Coordinates of C-alpha atoms in Angstrom, one line a residue:
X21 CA -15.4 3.6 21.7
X22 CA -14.9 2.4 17.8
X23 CA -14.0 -0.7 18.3
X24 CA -12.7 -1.3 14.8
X25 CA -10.9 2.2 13.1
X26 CA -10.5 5.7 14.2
X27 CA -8.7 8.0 12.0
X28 CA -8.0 10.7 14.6
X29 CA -7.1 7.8 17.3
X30 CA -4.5 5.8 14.7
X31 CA -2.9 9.4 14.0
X32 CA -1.8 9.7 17.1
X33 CA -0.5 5.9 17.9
X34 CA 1.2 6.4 14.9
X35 CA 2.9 9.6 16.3
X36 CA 3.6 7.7 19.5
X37 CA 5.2 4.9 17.4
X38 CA 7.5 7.1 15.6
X39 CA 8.3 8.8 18.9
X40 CA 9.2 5.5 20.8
X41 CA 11.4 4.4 18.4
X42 CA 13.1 7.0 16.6
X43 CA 16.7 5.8 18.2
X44 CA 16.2 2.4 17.4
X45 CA 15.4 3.5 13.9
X46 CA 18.4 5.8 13.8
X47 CA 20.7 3.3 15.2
X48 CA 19.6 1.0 12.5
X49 CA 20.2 3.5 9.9
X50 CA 23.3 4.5 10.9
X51 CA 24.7 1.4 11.4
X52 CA 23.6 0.4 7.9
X53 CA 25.1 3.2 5.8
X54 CA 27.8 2.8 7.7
X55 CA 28.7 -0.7 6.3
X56 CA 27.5 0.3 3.1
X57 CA 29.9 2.9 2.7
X58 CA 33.0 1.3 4.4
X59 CA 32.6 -1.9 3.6
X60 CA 30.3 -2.2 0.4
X61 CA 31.5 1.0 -0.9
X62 CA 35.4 1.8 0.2
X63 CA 36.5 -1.8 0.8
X64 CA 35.0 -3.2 -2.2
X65 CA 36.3 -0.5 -4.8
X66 CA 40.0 -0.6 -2.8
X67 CA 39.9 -4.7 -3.4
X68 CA 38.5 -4.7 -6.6
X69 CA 39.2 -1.6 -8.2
X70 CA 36.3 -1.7 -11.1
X71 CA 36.0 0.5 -13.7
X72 CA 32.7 1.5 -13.0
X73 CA 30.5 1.3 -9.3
X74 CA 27.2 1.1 -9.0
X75 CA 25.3 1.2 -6.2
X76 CA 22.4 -0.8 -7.0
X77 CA 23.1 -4.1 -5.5
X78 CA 23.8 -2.4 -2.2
X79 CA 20.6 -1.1 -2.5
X80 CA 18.9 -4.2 -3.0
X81 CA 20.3 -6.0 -0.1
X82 CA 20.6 -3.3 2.5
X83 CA 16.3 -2.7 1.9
X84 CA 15.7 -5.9 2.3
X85 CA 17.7 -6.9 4.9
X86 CA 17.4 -4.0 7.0
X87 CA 13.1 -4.1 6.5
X88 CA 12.6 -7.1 7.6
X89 CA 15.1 -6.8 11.0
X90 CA 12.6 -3.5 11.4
X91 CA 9.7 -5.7 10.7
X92 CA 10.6 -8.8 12.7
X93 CA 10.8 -5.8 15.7
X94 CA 7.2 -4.2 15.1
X95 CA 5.7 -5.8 18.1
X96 CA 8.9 -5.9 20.1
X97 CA 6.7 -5.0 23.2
X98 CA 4.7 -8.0 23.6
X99 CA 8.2 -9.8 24.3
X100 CA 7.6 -8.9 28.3
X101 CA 5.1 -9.3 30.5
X102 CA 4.7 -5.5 32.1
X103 CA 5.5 -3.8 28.6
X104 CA 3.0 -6.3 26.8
X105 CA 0.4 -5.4 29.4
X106 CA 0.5 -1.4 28.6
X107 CA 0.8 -1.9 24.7
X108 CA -2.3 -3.8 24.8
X109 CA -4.3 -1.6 27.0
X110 CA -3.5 1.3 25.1
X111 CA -7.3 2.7 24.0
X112 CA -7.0 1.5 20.6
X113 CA -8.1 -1.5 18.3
X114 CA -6.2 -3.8 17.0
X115 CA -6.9 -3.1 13.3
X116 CA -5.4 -0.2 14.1
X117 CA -2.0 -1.5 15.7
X118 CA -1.3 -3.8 13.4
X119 CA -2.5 -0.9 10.2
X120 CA -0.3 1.6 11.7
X121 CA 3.1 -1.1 11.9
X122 CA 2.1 -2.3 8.8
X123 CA 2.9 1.4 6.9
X124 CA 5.6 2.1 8.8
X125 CA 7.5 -1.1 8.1
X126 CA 6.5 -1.6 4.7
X127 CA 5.3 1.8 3.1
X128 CA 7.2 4.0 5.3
X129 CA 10.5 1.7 5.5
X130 CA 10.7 2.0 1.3
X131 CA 10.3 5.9 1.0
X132 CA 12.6 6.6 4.1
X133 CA 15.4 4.3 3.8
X134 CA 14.6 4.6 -0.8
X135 CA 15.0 8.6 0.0
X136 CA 17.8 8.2 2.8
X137 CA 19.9 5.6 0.3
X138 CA 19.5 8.6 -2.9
X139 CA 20.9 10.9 -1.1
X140 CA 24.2 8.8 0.5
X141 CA 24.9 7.6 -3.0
X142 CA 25.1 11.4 -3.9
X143 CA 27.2 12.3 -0.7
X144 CA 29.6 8.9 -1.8
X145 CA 30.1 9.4 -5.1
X146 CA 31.8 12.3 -5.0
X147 CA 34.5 11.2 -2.1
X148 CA 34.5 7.9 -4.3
X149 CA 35.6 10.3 -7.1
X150 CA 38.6 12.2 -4.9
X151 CA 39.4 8.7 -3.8
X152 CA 39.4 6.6 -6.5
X153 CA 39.9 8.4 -10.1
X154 CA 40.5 5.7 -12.3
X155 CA 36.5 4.2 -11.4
X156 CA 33.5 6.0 -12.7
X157 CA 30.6 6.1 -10.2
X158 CA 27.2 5.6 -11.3
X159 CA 24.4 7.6 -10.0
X160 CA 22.0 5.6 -8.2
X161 CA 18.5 6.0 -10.0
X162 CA 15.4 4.8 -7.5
X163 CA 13.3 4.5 -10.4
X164 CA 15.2 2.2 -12.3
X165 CA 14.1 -1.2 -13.1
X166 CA 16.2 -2.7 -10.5
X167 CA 15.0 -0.7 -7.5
X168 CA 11.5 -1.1 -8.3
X169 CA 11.1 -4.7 -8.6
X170 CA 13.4 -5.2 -5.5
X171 CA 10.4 -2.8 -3.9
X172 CA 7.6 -5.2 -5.1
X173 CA 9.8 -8.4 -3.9
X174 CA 10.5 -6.3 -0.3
X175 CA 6.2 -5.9 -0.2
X176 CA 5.5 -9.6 -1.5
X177 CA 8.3 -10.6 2.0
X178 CA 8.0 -8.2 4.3
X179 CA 4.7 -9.7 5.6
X180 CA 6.3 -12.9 6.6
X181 CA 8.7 -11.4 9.0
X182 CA 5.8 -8.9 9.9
X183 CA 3.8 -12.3 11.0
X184 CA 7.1 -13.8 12.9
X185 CA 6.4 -10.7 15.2
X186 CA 3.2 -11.0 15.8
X187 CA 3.6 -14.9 16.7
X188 CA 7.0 -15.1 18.2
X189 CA 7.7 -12.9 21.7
X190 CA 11.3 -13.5 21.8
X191 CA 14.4 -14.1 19.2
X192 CA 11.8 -13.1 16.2
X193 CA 14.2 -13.0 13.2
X194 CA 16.1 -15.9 13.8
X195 CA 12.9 -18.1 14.4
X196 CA 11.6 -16.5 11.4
X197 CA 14.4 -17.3 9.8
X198 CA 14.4 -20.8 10.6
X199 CA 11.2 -21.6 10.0
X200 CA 11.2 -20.3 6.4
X201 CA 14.1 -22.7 6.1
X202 CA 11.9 -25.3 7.5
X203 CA 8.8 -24.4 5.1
X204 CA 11.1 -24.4 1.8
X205 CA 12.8 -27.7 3.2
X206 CA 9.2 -29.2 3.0
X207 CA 7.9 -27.9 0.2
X208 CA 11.2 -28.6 -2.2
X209 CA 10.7 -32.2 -0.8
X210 CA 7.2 -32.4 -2.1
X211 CA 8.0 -31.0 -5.5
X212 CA 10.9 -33.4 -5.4
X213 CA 9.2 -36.3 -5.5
X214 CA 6.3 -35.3 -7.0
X215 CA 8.6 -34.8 -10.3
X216 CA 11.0 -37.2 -9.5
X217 CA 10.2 -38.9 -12.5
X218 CA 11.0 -35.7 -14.8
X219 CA 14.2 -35.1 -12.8
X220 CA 15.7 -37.9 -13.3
X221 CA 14.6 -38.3 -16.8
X222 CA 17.3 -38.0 -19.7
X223 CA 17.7 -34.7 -21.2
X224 CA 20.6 -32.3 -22.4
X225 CA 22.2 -29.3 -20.3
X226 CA 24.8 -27.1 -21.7
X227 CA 27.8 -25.3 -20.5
X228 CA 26.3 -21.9 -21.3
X229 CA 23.4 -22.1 -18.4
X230 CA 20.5 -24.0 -20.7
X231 CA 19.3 -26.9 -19.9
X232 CA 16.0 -28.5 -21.3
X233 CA 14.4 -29.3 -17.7
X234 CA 15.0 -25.8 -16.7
X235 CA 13.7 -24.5 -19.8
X236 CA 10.2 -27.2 -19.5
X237 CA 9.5 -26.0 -16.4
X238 CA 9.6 -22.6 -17.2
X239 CA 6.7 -22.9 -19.0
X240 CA 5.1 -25.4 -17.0
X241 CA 1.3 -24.7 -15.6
X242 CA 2.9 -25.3 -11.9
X243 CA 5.4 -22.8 -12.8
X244 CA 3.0 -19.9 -13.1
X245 CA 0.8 -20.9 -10.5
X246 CA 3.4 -20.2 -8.0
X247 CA 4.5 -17.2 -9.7
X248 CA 0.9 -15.9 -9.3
X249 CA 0.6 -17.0 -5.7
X250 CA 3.9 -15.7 -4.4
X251 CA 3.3 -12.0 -5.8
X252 CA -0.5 -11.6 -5.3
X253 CA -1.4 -14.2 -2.7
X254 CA 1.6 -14.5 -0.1
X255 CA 1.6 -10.8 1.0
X256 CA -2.0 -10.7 1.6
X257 CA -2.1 -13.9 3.3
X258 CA 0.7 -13.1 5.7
X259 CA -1.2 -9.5 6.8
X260 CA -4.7 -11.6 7.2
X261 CA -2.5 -13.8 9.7
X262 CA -0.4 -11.6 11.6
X263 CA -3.3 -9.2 12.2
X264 CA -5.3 -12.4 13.9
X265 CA -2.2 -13.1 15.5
X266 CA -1.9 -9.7 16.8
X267 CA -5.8 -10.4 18.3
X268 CA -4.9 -13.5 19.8
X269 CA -2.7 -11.3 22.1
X270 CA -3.3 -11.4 25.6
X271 CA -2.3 -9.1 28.2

């Protein structure tokens, strides 16, 4: 057997995949646009009655929310002993488990839900229309500037809660969660007092959101190193582990 990829092999775990879990997938979908249009779409314009909706911040936060809860379940069956023992003597190589969870969280997450969310902004606009006269509803455009960087930042992230499953067996989000909370608790620390000095040194701030820190370390070196790692080093670095973390897996 090819120990390492086989086209016509990962086709069909693939199918399996999207087999297994097509009701958890539509159970997360429903439940999803379902707050999204009773509570971030009905509720909000009845309480706040703008003159204009758009749906673009409901966009951002239901993708990335609702990508990384399916991400942080992409291994879900290594969590018990007798499930974890069939999914890893299924005939396949790991390259190829974690490849195939990898599209389908990331890749296949964005078109679905980015296709799904185009055509419930065109269903909700119109009721928001009979509804709500006095607010204009703006269609939702996937290609905007908006959407697409919120698809890049969903990429740079979703690797991180992609390793969390591939690590943790049980309670994956919330430990995910935590220890992000942990890691930027750290690393804040360390820039801390590694700038203490410039922190506390004297300089003006504003009441219209400038303020000369701010705007020093902007431009500083440090600045655009960890612009450069976050978008171009973190994703790949999170895929390199979570794939050996899917091969430490033992049955």
């Amino acid at each position: 057997m090819n120990n390492q990829f086989d086209i016509s092999r990962f086709w069909k775990f693939m199918k399996l995949q999207l087999f297994k879990n097509r009701k958890g997938v539509f159970m997360i979908m429903a439940i999803t646009f379902g707050m999204l249009f009773f509570v971030g779409f009905m509720l909000s314009v009845f309480l706040e009655h703008p003159e204009a909706y758009d749906h673009t911040e409901s966009y951002v936060s239901a993708l990335l929310m609702g990508g990384f809860i399916i991400s942080s379940l992409a291994f879900s069956e290594t969590d018990r002993v007798l499930k974890r023992i069939g999914y890893l003597m299924l005939p396949i190589s790991n390259l190829e488990r974690f490849i195939c969870m990898w599209l389908l969280t990331s890749i296949g997450w964005l078109i679905v839900f980015t296709i799904s969310f185009t055509i419930y902004a065109l269903i909700a606009n119109p009721i928001g229309n009979l509804i709500f006269p006095a607010t204009s509803f703006k269609v939702f455009n996937p290609f905007g500037a908006i959407a697409r960087q919120t698809m890049l930042l969903y990429v740079a992230l979703q690797g991180i809660f992609l390793l969390g499953a591939a690590y943790f067996r049980k309670y994956v989000l919330p430990k995910t969660m935590i220890s992000i909370f942990i890691i930027l608790g750290i690393v804040g620390l360390v820039l801390y007092f590694s700038l203490k000095e410039q922190f506390l040194a004297d300089h003006y701030c504003t009441t219209e959101d400038e303020c000369e820190l701010v705007d020093a370390f902007a431009v500083h070196p440090v600045w655009y190193m960890a612009k450069g790692l976050f978008w171009f080093a973190l994703a790949p670095l999170t895929w390199i582990l979570s794939y050996w973390g899917l091969k430490e897996q033992e049955a």
